[in-house]
């Protein structure tokens, strides 16, 4: 993966392949999704946890599978066909094969008045029920009469699946990168998450001498993270410093940050830094009160990991969210590439952030070391100023990211300058 | 006392009864006022401290009593009659019975150019003098000639009185609620204070299992609180957590908060919370630099109690302040009821604020406990969100008030939700 | 020096005398400048450090002296004459006596397109070169042809000079006041600095019982402070609390503050207090990121002194900066007097700031001590309020400057009131 456009195209291709699969929190769709991912990164391990397993306050639910579903209207037309769009069927619908009145059917229909062409996404994981979702327009056209409803599904003891991949680093300290794989055919939320995460793995596995160990997790949302934490609790508490829930990283709209519960963790600082410099300070910040994904579990009392999300259009905050309009047209190669880039930059800052100590007293003489420009232009002047500022604040206490924020410089430019100072023996790493 | 309107009417009735009494920092008016209060709450103890007693840097002054006073103008008309309005006589006026010229009289007259119909409130506690207060209009009508001034007062060794009432609670830790009873016929400042305090006692004495002990004090301002602190210094330092000076709680204008000297005490937090939610964030905040009542003593160096005032129109800040226009028309049943309610809410928060710890790891499953609404509406959604937030922050460190402020929820709604979580055994009180 | 106008005139006179001298970081001009200063304050010691001496990362450069320099144009006219304006010659120009083409000459000319009448100030201390500076207008008038360039300068082993003066105080703890003497004929930057510093010495040496010891330093910028720190490192680290770089204190424009690296040091607090009250809150604040003088060395990692600058128009921030337009017309007696006053006030606050403890419990009775005005006016009311506030916050922890800032009062007015309270035995100094 070489340039931004290539990366965007590859991520978009993966999303297109995964789009038609009918995912839920359990079932064949999750497995098919994980197998597709494993085909690209064979190091991905696929795990299975049996239905009924106790995970903290929850039990792993039975496995749901579905092969077909539709309604036959009074005129004999098939409508709300599962095979045309898997959003037509409420997730975890129980099987049914019955003729009922319109009035009875109507209690099981879901649509959106405010988005009349969209099929809404609805589930009922923990209450036995069945339902069909359709556009308001389609619903409005229904007439009185008898309807045949048919859902060929099973809800049986089975497993909950998730994927896990560890990229070891020089330190046992870990960064958690978690994304979810439980939504049927929707693109920004959620397919953008797994494909950008896959892209990050593909890049990061070739990075030499990783400082940190990276723990990538592909799980069904909520029950998946609860399960994962239940199985790995001690390990997470001992090793994981915090991390990212990767979601909603595929569209071309503005960027946004969901802060961690702790607000000022290193992940918050990195997230703000990356978005500020990547977007010229044009991004939205949401507090942890606006959370809505697996940080709810990873940051819960007793787990307490600082987790942020770096997003494009945040879940809940765009009209197409959780409808059939969040489709492959809503996301784009360019949108995905941006989502990938901000995460990659965040990881690069994690990997490259160091604390330095200048080893002269008073300012060093840059000129005799070739660090002072012979010709003074506005650009060279800014570079010198930045170098002098890095020298002024590199006291062995303040890390480079904090210095970059202090002097309002981009981390990567500051890093280049710090490297020059290291190479000129003017500065040393502290505990690095 | 059942509803807001009833309470307002009762408080207004008490204020009307007390209004005509001629109070000062000592004297029969103070005793009559305390006896009236004692008639309603017999538990009130009336204390007497002899004139001349040393209280820190001060001495209890002699007792002032007055039976009649007036001026007879050159035409033989009685003006500035004490019996018509006790504000006509400067507080602590020495006796006099003499005919003097207009010029000499004029040096002893007080009026307000900017409020020509108002009689100002003037005192001279510590400098022997006499004076008459009258409206600017009345003063302007005076002509040259001889005036007979008559004040039938006594300034003699006696006592300073105050009232004290302790409502014991489960803890010996105390909340101080102090109000003052030294102003003649004025309504917002000061009668609203004692009657609202009386209302609070009437309510609080019937509250079962009070967490804190409540110390109610009815004193003359300044010399009274100095006296009270002098007598109770060790006890106040050992037991009292802080509290309220109840004053200016009777009119219908905006609410206001006087912050404590410490600005971020639990009383400040509670005061801000109550006023924010009671007024939809429409209230004024004054810093301790704008103080003007007994918090000056209770928060002085060496006493150092955090004391706030929750007010309607603050002293100094309304035109009618310290004049005959601060009368029974300036306050209202509705105004008093509001002043009562904000104090009651503040006390209810003190009594009900707890620190909780959620006892699941990861979010609990609300549905199986009937805590998740079957039908999702905007209202139920907000309730669920609030519950999830209380769960997220109940870490055994953050108290419920801080959580309510964090999530921008009303304390009492949060408390209801916390109770549900307690009842579902999802949460436990910490040190509670 | 009695009043503001006298002081301004004296400072202006000194600046006028010093203006024509050709200063650089070394050479006879520096010595002549120091001798002039020593003539006024004979306690000033003049130090000499040999060329080639190692000072941290630097070496003291050779000494530069120049007796004459000019260009003869093709028509035989002398231009860019050193004797007319010493800014015409680039500082540290090597000697030359040669006829060259216009094209070759042009590479050694410096002018300012945006200020066509100004001669810019240019130096080349550490790279051997020569150059002439002239106005853009003068440069534009040059024609093709042969030019004779003549610079009669020497760059030889010699010394770097600086001046030092210690005014001892009751404490060995020191305040550093540093100013620089390396610029040729420019007035705001830099001559205002040394003359205001001289004025401060003249005043401060007659102040009895100075609390602190004052260390005044007159040095060439950058290499001078590096040299000074190199020689006095241990002493500075042990004794100096921080201080001031005095610069740009001569013009009539707005005041400005350069914050210390530490932002909230006592020097920052004093600087802000003085400028706020001296300017009615109309001054500019620059962060340490906008530094540009010897605080770069004094606050460097390992030296770490809190240093501020109290200025009028800050270096870099006015058009005339580092040009021939920063001349004796750019500054004024009034401007210098203002620069002097803010420094004097800052030092007076340092000398007079104390921590007090009130020794009554509850408010003292001011009346019996004559501290309460008999007639209450707006002015006396404000005085009483200020006194009550000083009483309320003098808890033995908060110093008077912090109290003044808290109550938004001027330090010197607060000091007068504190003295009254001390004299009435109501307050004692803590550790003072």
mmCIF file of C-alpha atoms in Angstrom, chain A residues 115-427:
data_model
loop_
_atom_site.group_PDB
_atom_site.id
_atom_site.type_symbol
_atom_site.label_atom_id
_atom_site.label_comp_id
_atom_site.label_asym_id
_atom_site.label_seq_id
_atom_site.Cartn_x
_atom_site.Cartn_y
_atom_site.Cartn_z
ATOM 1 C CA UNK A 115 -36.452 9.286 6.068
ATOM 2 C CA UNK A 116 -39.224 7.795 3.871
ATOM 3 C CA UNK A 117 -36.902 5.978 1.444
ATOM 4 C CA UNK A 118 -34.691 4.359 4.110
ATOM 5 C CA UNK A 119 -34.998 0.887 5.610
ATOM 6 C CA UNK A 120 -34.207 1.207 9.308
ATOM 7 C CA UNK A 121 -31.884 -1.159 11.156
ATOM 8 C CA UNK A 122 -33.664 -2.821 14.088
ATOM 9 C CA UNK A 123 -32.719 -5.728 16.372
ATOM 10 C CA UNK A 124 -34.228 -7.597 19.300
ATOM 11 C CA UNK A 125 -31.373 -9.634 20.742
ATOM 12 C CA UNK A 126 -32.727 -10.252 24.204
ATOM 13 C CA UNK A 127 -36.520 -10.297 23.723
ATOM 14 C CA UNK A 128 -38.056 -13.020 21.541
ATOM 15 C CA UNK A 129 -39.862 -11.314 18.686
ATOM 16 C CA UNK A 130 -39.974 -10.997 14.930
ATOM 17 C CA UNK A 131 -40.239 -7.995 12.674
ATOM 18 C CA UNK A 132 -39.810 -6.553 9.217
ATOM 19 C CA UNK A 133 -38.216 -3.210 8.379
ATOM 20 C CA UNK A 134 -39.126 -1.303 5.271
ATOM 21 C CA UNK A 135 -39.189 2.184 3.869
ATOM 22 C CA UNK A 136 -41.996 4.462 4.924
ATOM 23 C CA UNK A 137 -42.982 4.804 1.273
ATOM 24 C CA UNK A 138 -43.312 1.031 0.877
ATOM 25 C CA UNK A 139 -45.248 0.791 4.112
ATOM 26 C CA UNK A 140 -47.652 3.556 3.158
ATOM 27 C CA UNK A 141 -48.562 1.609 0.025
ATOM 28 C CA UNK A 142 -49.744 -1.429 2.007
ATOM 29 C CA UNK A 143 -53.491 -2.094 2.000
ATOM 30 C CA UNK A 144 -55.863 -4.052 4.199
ATOM 31 C CA UNK A 145 -56.057 -7.785 3.697
ATOM 32 C CA UNK A 146 -54.214 -10.984 4.546
ATOM 33 C CA UNK A 147 -50.439 -11.144 4.538
ATOM 34 C CA UNK A 148 -48.246 -14.177 4.585
ATOM 35 C CA UNK A 149 -45.148 -13.677 6.723
ATOM 36 C CA UNK A 150 -42.270 -16.047 6.346
ATOM 37 C CA UNK A 151 -39.003 -16.104 8.289
ATOM 38 C CA UNK A 152 -36.774 -19.110 7.953
ATOM 39 C CA UNK A 153 -34.456 -18.534 10.937
ATOM 40 C CA UNK A 154 -32.999 -20.556 13.774
ATOM 41 C CA UNK A 155 -32.091 -19.512 17.313
ATOM 42 C CA UNK A 156 -30.100 -22.340 18.804
ATOM 43 C CA UNK A 157 -27.208 -23.117 21.106
ATOM 44 C CA UNK A 158 -24.047 -22.262 19.228
ATOM 45 C CA UNK A 159 -21.158 -19.866 19.642
ATOM 46 C CA UNK A 160 -20.188 -16.228 19.707
ATOM 47 C CA UNK A 161 -17.191 -15.574 17.470
ATOM 48 C CA UNK A 162 -14.542 -12.918 17.496
ATOM 49 C CA UNK A 163 -11.124 -12.343 15.983
ATOM 50 C CA UNK A 164 -7.886 -11.480 17.762
ATOM 51 C CA UNK A 165 -4.431 -10.612 16.518
ATOM 52 C CA UNK A 166 -1.389 -9.632 18.563
ATOM 53 C CA UNK A 167 1.556 -7.804 17.011
ATOM 54 C CA UNK A 168 4.313 -8.038 19.592
ATOM 55 C CA UNK A 169 6.594 -5.081 20.289
ATOM 56 C CA UNK A 170 9.711 -4.367 22.317
ATOM 57 C CA UNK A 171 7.516 -3.630 25.334
ATOM 58 C CA UNK A 172 4.885 -5.918 26.787
ATOM 59 C CA UNK A 173 2.783 -2.790 27.298
ATOM 60 C CA UNK A 174 -0.078 -2.991 24.867
ATOM 61 C CA UNK A 175 -2.260 -0.737 22.771
ATOM 62 C CA UNK A 176 -5.799 -2.020 22.248
ATOM 63 C CA UNK A 177 -7.441 -1.492 18.866
ATOM 64 C CA UNK A 178 -10.982 -2.761 18.852
ATOM 65 C CA UNK A 179 -13.594 -2.748 16.100
ATOM 66 C CA UNK A 180 -16.920 -4.484 15.643
ATOM 67 C CA UNK A 181 -18.415 -6.913 13.143
ATOM 68 C CA UNK A 182 -22.061 -7.361 14.051
ATOM 69 C CA UNK A 183 -23.967 -5.061 11.706
ATOM 70 C CA UNK A 184 -25.603 -6.299 8.497
ATOM 71 C CA UNK A 185 -25.221 -4.333 5.269
ATOM 72 C CA UNK A 186 -24.179 -0.874 6.460
ATOM 73 C CA UNK A 187 -21.008 0.864 5.406
ATOM 74 C CA UNK A 188 -19.821 3.727 7.602
ATOM 75 C CA UNK A 189 -21.171 2.156 10.739
ATOM 76 C CA UNK A 190 -19.753 -0.433 10.673
ATOM 77 C CA UNK A 191 -17.753 -1.809 7.793
ATOM 78 C CA UNK A 192 -15.395 1.157 7.662
ATOM 79 C CA UNK A 193 -14.146 0.121 11.110
ATOM 80 C CA UNK A 194 -12.989 -3.428 10.333
ATOM 81 C CA UNK A 195 -11.462 -2.526 6.955
ATOM 82 C CA UNK A 196 -9.492 0.444 8.308
ATOM 83 C CA UNK A 197 -8.324 -1.777 11.178
ATOM 84 C CA UNK A 198 -7.262 -4.404 8.664
ATOM 85 C CA UNK A 199 -5.317 -1.750 6.783
ATOM 86 C CA UNK A 200 -3.591 -0.696 10.004
ATOM 87 C CA UNK A 201 -2.568 -4.298 10.711
ATOM 88 C CA UNK A 202 -1.194 -4.675 7.204
ATOM 89 C CA UNK A 203 0.944 -1.609 7.699
ATOM 90 C CA UNK A 204 1.962 -2.126 11.298
ATOM 91 C CA UNK A 205 3.060 -5.740 10.925
ATOM 92 C CA UNK A 206 5.849 -4.525 8.634
ATOM 93 C CA UNK A 207 7.022 -1.795 10.990
ATOM 94 C CA UNK A 208 10.324 -2.847 12.545
ATOM 95 C CA UNK A 209 11.088 -2.584 16.236
ATOM 96 C CA UNK A 210 7.617 -1.644 17.327
ATOM 97 C CA UNK A 211 7.837 -0.022 20.721
ATOM 98 C CA UNK A 212 4.461 -1.280 21.921
ATOM 99 C CA UNK A 213 2.591 -4.548 21.513
ATOM 100 C CA UNK A 214 -0.673 -4.100 19.599
ATOM 101 C CA UNK A 215 -3.803 -6.059 20.395
ATOM 102 C CA UNK A 216 -6.366 -6.011 17.577
ATOM 103 C CA UNK A 217 -9.860 -7.220 18.370
ATOM 104 C CA UNK A 218 -12.786 -7.783 15.955
ATOM 105 C CA UNK A 219 -15.899 -8.405 18.040
ATOM 106 C CA UNK A 220 -19.655 -8.092 18.008
ATOM 107 C CA UNK A 221 -20.462 -4.836 19.780
ATOM 108 C CA UNK A 222 -21.325 -4.811 23.516
ATOM 109 C CA UNK A 223 -21.751 -8.557 24.177
ATOM 110 C CA UNK A 224 -18.486 -9.114 22.298
ATOM 111 C CA UNK A 225 -16.446 -6.634 24.299
ATOM 112 C CA UNK A 226 -18.036 -7.865 27.540
ATOM 113 C CA UNK A 227 -17.058 -11.399 26.547
ATOM 114 C CA UNK A 228 -13.577 -10.333 25.543
ATOM 115 C CA UNK A 229 -12.984 -8.453 28.791
ATOM 116 C CA UNK A 230 -14.405 -11.373 30.789
ATOM 117 C CA UNK A 231 -11.914 -13.775 29.197
ATOM 118 C CA UNK A 232 -8.917 -11.416 29.263
ATOM 119 C CA UNK A 233 -9.563 -9.293 32.338
ATOM 120 C CA UNK A 234 -6.274 -9.706 34.191
ATOM 121 C CA UNK A 235 -4.232 -9.428 31.053
ATOM 122 C CA UNK A 236 -6.018 -6.235 29.986
ATOM 123 C CA UNK A 237 -5.552 -4.708 33.428
ATOM 124 C CA UNK A 238 -1.860 -5.578 33.554
ATOM 125 C CA UNK A 239 -0.746 -4.755 30.068
ATOM 126 C CA UNK A 240 -3.069 -2.492 28.166
ATOM 127 C CA UNK A 241 -2.404 1.243 28.358
ATOM 128 C CA UNK A 242 -5.560 2.151 26.467
ATOM 129 C CA UNK A 243 -6.438 2.507 22.844
ATOM 130 C CA UNK A 244 -8.990 3.022 20.142
ATOM 131 C CA UNK A 245 -12.417 1.836 19.123
ATOM 132 C CA UNK A 246 -12.267 2.103 15.335
ATOM 133 C CA UNK A 247 -15.663 3.001 13.905
ATOM 134 C CA UNK A 248 -17.317 5.428 11.480
ATOM 135 C CA UNK A 249 -14.174 6.133 9.496
ATOM 136 C CA UNK A 250 -15.439 5.904 5.937
ATOM 137 C CA UNK A 251 -17.345 8.975 4.777
ATOM 138 C CA UNK A 252 -16.070 12.259 3.385
ATOM 139 C CA UNK A 253 -17.512 14.546 5.984
ATOM 140 C CA UNK A 254 -15.755 16.271 8.872
ATOM 141 C CA UNK A 255 -13.600 14.483 11.380
ATOM 142 C CA UNK A 256 -14.585 13.983 14.995
ATOM 143 C CA UNK A 257 -13.124 12.814 18.286
ATOM 144 C CA UNK A 258 -14.790 10.954 21.104
ATOM 145 C CA UNK A 259 -12.802 11.755 24.218
ATOM 146 C CA UNK A 260 -11.931 9.066 26.712
ATOM 147 C CA UNK A 261 -13.607 8.903 30.101
ATOM 148 C CA UNK A 262 -10.428 10.399 31.522
ATOM 149 C CA UNK A 263 -10.288 13.287 29.045
ATOM 150 C CA UNK A 264 -6.565 13.963 29.383
ATOM 151 C CA UNK A 265 -5.031 10.557 28.751
ATOM 152 C CA UNK A 266 -2.155 10.222 26.309
ATOM 153 C CA UNK A 267 -4.718 8.884 23.831
ATOM 154 C CA UNK A 268 -6.824 12.011 24.163
ATOM 155 C CA UNK A 269 -3.745 14.146 23.676
ATOM 156 C CA UNK A 270 -2.681 12.203 20.625
ATOM 157 C CA UNK A 271 -6.188 12.185 19.170
ATOM 158 C CA UNK A 272 -6.511 15.934 19.563
ATOM 159 C CA UNK A 273 -3.069 16.533 18.148
ATOM 160 C CA UNK A 274 -3.647 14.366 15.098
ATOM 161 C CA UNK A 275 -7.063 15.803 14.321
ATOM 162 C CA UNK A 276 -5.967 19.364 14.922
ATOM 163 C CA UNK A 277 -3.059 19.155 12.535
ATOM 164 C CA UNK A 278 -4.748 16.829 10.028
ATOM 165 C CA UNK A 279 -7.860 18.983 9.736
ATOM 166 C CA UNK A 280 -6.443 22.449 10.296
ATOM 167 C CA UNK A 281 -8.360 22.489 13.562
ATOM 168 C CA UNK A 282 -11.715 21.765 11.899
ATOM 169 C CA UNK A 283 -13.059 18.778 13.782
ATOM 170 C CA UNK A 284 -15.740 18.116 16.344
ATOM 171 C CA UNK A 285 -15.091 16.936 19.871
ATOM 172 C CA UNK A 286 -17.587 14.795 21.744
ATOM 173 C CA UNK A 287 -17.243 14.062 25.432
ATOM 174 C CA UNK A 288 -17.468 10.565 26.869
ATOM 175 C CA UNK A 289 -21.105 11.380 27.668
ATOM 176 C CA UNK A 290 -21.720 10.937 23.926
ATOM 177 C CA UNK A 291 -20.120 7.477 23.857
ATOM 178 C CA UNK A 292 -21.957 4.630 22.183
ATOM 179 C CA UNK A 293 -19.658 1.749 21.359
ATOM 180 C CA UNK A 294 -17.313 -0.652 23.113
ATOM 181 C CA UNK A 295 -15.565 2.068 25.146
ATOM 182 C CA UNK A 296 -18.702 1.678 27.291
ATOM 183 C CA UNK A 297 -17.226 -1.651 28.406
ATOM 184 C CA UNK A 298 -13.487 -0.998 28.119
ATOM 185 C CA UNK A 299 -13.824 2.139 30.259
ATOM 186 C CA UNK A 300 -16.407 0.799 32.704
ATOM 187 C CA UNK A 301 -15.686 0.949 36.426
ATOM 188 C CA UNK A 302 -13.119 -1.720 37.221
ATOM 189 C CA UNK A 303 -11.818 -1.949 33.649
ATOM 190 C CA UNK A 304 -11.008 1.746 33.353
ATOM 191 C CA UNK A 305 -9.021 1.831 30.130
ATOM 192 C CA UNK A 306 -8.679 5.182 28.374
ATOM 193 C CA UNK A 307 -10.208 4.631 24.954
ATOM 194 C CA UNK A 308 -10.884 7.189 22.260
ATOM 195 C CA UNK A 309 -12.512 7.076 18.834
ATOM 196 C CA UNK A 310 -11.160 9.036 15.900
ATOM 197 C CA UNK A 311 -14.018 9.282 13.444
ATOM 198 C CA UNK A 312 -15.419 10.944 10.388
ATOM 199 C CA UNK A 313 -19.238 11.273 10.864
ATOM 200 C CA UNK A 314 -19.936 9.936 14.331
ATOM 201 C CA UNK A 315 -22.644 7.339 14.966
ATOM 202 C CA UNK A 316 -25.982 8.974 15.968
ATOM 203 C CA UNK A 317 -24.841 12.210 14.335
ATOM 204 C CA UNK A 318 -25.655 11.652 10.656
ATOM 205 C CA UNK A 319 -29.077 11.080 9.130
ATOM 206 C CA UNK A 320 -28.144 7.893 7.281
ATOM 207 C CA UNK A 321 -26.933 6.222 10.499
ATOM 208 C CA UNK A 322 -28.494 2.803 11.136
ATOM 209 C CA UNK A 323 -30.437 2.767 7.875
ATOM 210 C CA UNK A 324 -30.056 1.327 4.408
ATOM 211 C CA UNK A 325 -28.785 4.741 3.305
ATOM 212 C CA UNK A 326 -25.522 4.089 5.168
ATOM 213 C CA UNK A 327 -24.427 2.149 2.117
ATOM 214 C CA UNK A 328 -21.394 1.889 -0.150
ATOM 215 C CA UNK A 329 -22.297 5.254 -1.697
ATOM 216 C CA UNK A 330 -22.188 6.906 1.721
ATOM 217 C CA UNK A 331 -18.526 5.965 2.140
ATOM 218 C CA UNK A 332 -15.684 6.435 -0.353
ATOM 219 C CA UNK A 333 -12.065 5.410 -0.969
ATOM 220 C CA UNK A 334 -11.039 8.927 -0.013
ATOM 221 C CA UNK A 335 -13.111 8.858 3.165
ATOM 222 C CA UNK A 336 -11.641 5.513 4.222
ATOM 223 C CA UNK A 337 -8.145 6.664 3.398
ATOM 224 C CA UNK A 338 -8.602 9.646 5.727
ATOM 225 C CA UNK A 339 -9.883 7.397 8.505
ATOM 226 C CA UNK A 340 -6.887 5.127 8.011
ATOM 227 C CA UNK A 341 -4.424 8.010 7.987
ATOM 228 C CA UNK A 342 -5.513 9.572 11.264
ATOM 229 C CA UNK A 343 -5.208 6.242 13.041
ATOM 230 C CA UNK A 344 -1.853 5.544 11.487
ATOM 231 C CA UNK A 345 -0.604 8.969 12.554
ATOM 232 C CA UNK A 346 -1.890 8.395 16.066
ATOM 233 C CA UNK A 347 0.011 5.096 16.247
ATOM 234 C CA UNK A 348 3.111 6.733 14.804
ATOM 235 C CA UNK A 349 2.983 9.336 17.546
ATOM 236 C CA UNK A 350 2.622 6.600 20.170
ATOM 237 C CA UNK A 351 5.623 4.849 18.703
ATOM 238 C CA UNK A 352 7.760 7.953 18.337
ATOM 239 C CA UNK A 353 6.895 10.043 21.350
ATOM 240 C CA UNK A 354 9.954 10.353 23.598
ATOM 241 C CA UNK A 355 11.231 12.521 26.390
ATOM 242 C CA UNK A 356 14.498 14.296 25.705
ATOM 243 C CA UNK A 357 16.999 16.266 27.677
ATOM 244 C CA UNK A 358 19.144 18.932 26.097
ATOM 245 C CA UNK A 359 22.730 18.492 27.214
ATOM 246 C CA UNK A 360 24.117 21.975 26.974
ATOM 247 C CA UNK A 361 23.621 24.690 29.535
ATOM 248 C CA UNK A 362 22.346 27.807 27.754
ATOM 249 C CA UNK A 363 21.359 27.593 24.118
ATOM 250 C CA UNK A 364 23.776 25.619 21.952
ATOM 251 C CA UNK A 365 25.576 27.261 19.056
ATOM 252 C CA UNK A 366 23.629 25.891 16.118
ATOM 253 C CA UNK A 367 25.737 27.571 13.446
ATOM 254 C CA UNK A 368 28.908 25.587 14.032
ATOM 255 C CA UNK A 369 26.899 22.372 13.675
ATOM 256 C CA UNK A 370 25.242 23.346 10.409
ATOM 257 C CA UNK A 371 21.854 23.591 12.127
ATOM 258 C CA UNK A 372 21.459 27.294 11.461
ATOM 259 C CA UNK A 373 20.366 28.245 7.941
ATOM 260 C CA UNK A 374 22.878 30.265 5.908
ATOM 261 C CA UNK A 375 20.053 32.102 4.191
ATOM 262 C CA UNK A 376 17.326 33.362 6.459
ATOM 263 C CA UNK A 377 13.836 33.065 4.946
ATOM 264 C CA UNK A 378 10.445 32.940 6.643
ATOM 265 C CA UNK A 379 10.516 29.130 6.399
ATOM 266 C CA UNK A 380 14.018 28.687 7.771
ATOM 267 C CA UNK A 381 13.215 31.232 10.473
ATOM 268 C CA UNK A 382 10.223 29.163 11.590
ATOM 269 C CA UNK A 383 12.348 26.027 11.574
ATOM 270 C CA UNK A 384 14.995 27.711 13.739
ATOM 271 C CA UNK A 385 12.338 28.999 16.111
ATOM 272 C CA UNK A 386 10.845 25.532 16.409
ATOM 273 C CA UNK A 387 14.301 24.069 17.059
ATOM 274 C CA UNK A 388 15.002 26.695 19.720
ATOM 275 C CA UNK A 389 11.650 25.932 21.345
ATOM 276 C CA UNK A 390 12.319 22.196 21.391
ATOM 277 C CA UNK A 391 15.687 22.978 22.967
ATOM 278 C CA UNK A 392 14.048 25.302 25.509
ATOM 279 C CA UNK A 393 11.492 22.738 26.700
ATOM 280 C CA UNK A 394 13.435 19.471 26.424
ATOM 281 C CA UNK A 395 14.151 19.279 30.117
ATOM 282 C CA UNK A 396 13.899 15.538 30.576
ATOM 283 C CA UNK A 397 10.347 15.847 31.898
ATOM 284 C CA UNK A 398 8.145 17.135 29.094
ATOM 285 C CA UNK A 399 7.611 14.632 26.280
ATOM 286 C CA UNK A 400 7.862 15.629 22.636
ATOM 287 C CA UNK A 401 4.101 15.539 22.123
ATOM 288 C CA UNK A 402 3.567 17.992 24.979
ATOM 289 C CA UNK A 403 6.296 20.208 23.588
ATOM 290 C CA UNK A 404 4.710 20.072 20.125
ATOM 291 C CA UNK A 405 1.378 21.087 21.661
ATOM 292 C CA UNK A 406 3.050 23.809 23.738
ATOM 293 C CA UNK A 407 4.758 25.355 20.739
ATOM 294 C CA UNK A 408 1.806 24.623 18.444
ATOM 295 C CA UNK A 409 3.941 22.540 16.093
ATOM 296 C CA UNK A 410 3.130 19.349 14.232
ATOM 297 C CA UNK A 411 4.526 16.321 16.062
ATOM 298 C CA UNK A 412 6.174 14.877 12.990
ATOM 299 C CA UNK A 413 7.989 18.102 12.144
ATOM 300 C CA UNK A 414 9.091 18.367 15.773
ATOM 301 C CA UNK A 415 10.288 14.768 15.622
ATOM 302 C CA UNK A 416 12.447 15.522 12.563
ATOM 303 C CA UNK A 417 14.001 18.436 14.410
ATOM 304 C CA UNK A 418 14.514 16.359 17.553
ATOM 305 C CA UNK A 419 16.280 13.744 15.440
ATOM 306 C CA UNK A 420 18.627 16.410 14.101
ATOM 307 C CA UNK A 421 19.426 17.507 17.646
ATOM 308 C CA UNK A 422 20.015 13.886 18.679
ATOM 309 C CA UNK A 423 22.280 13.370 15.680
ATOM 310 C CA UNK A 424 24.219 16.478 16.632
ATOM 311 C CA UNK A 425 24.634 15.071 20.159
ATOM 312 C CA UNK A 426 22.857 18.089 21.604
ATOM 313 C CA UNK A 427 20.077 16.026 23.133
#
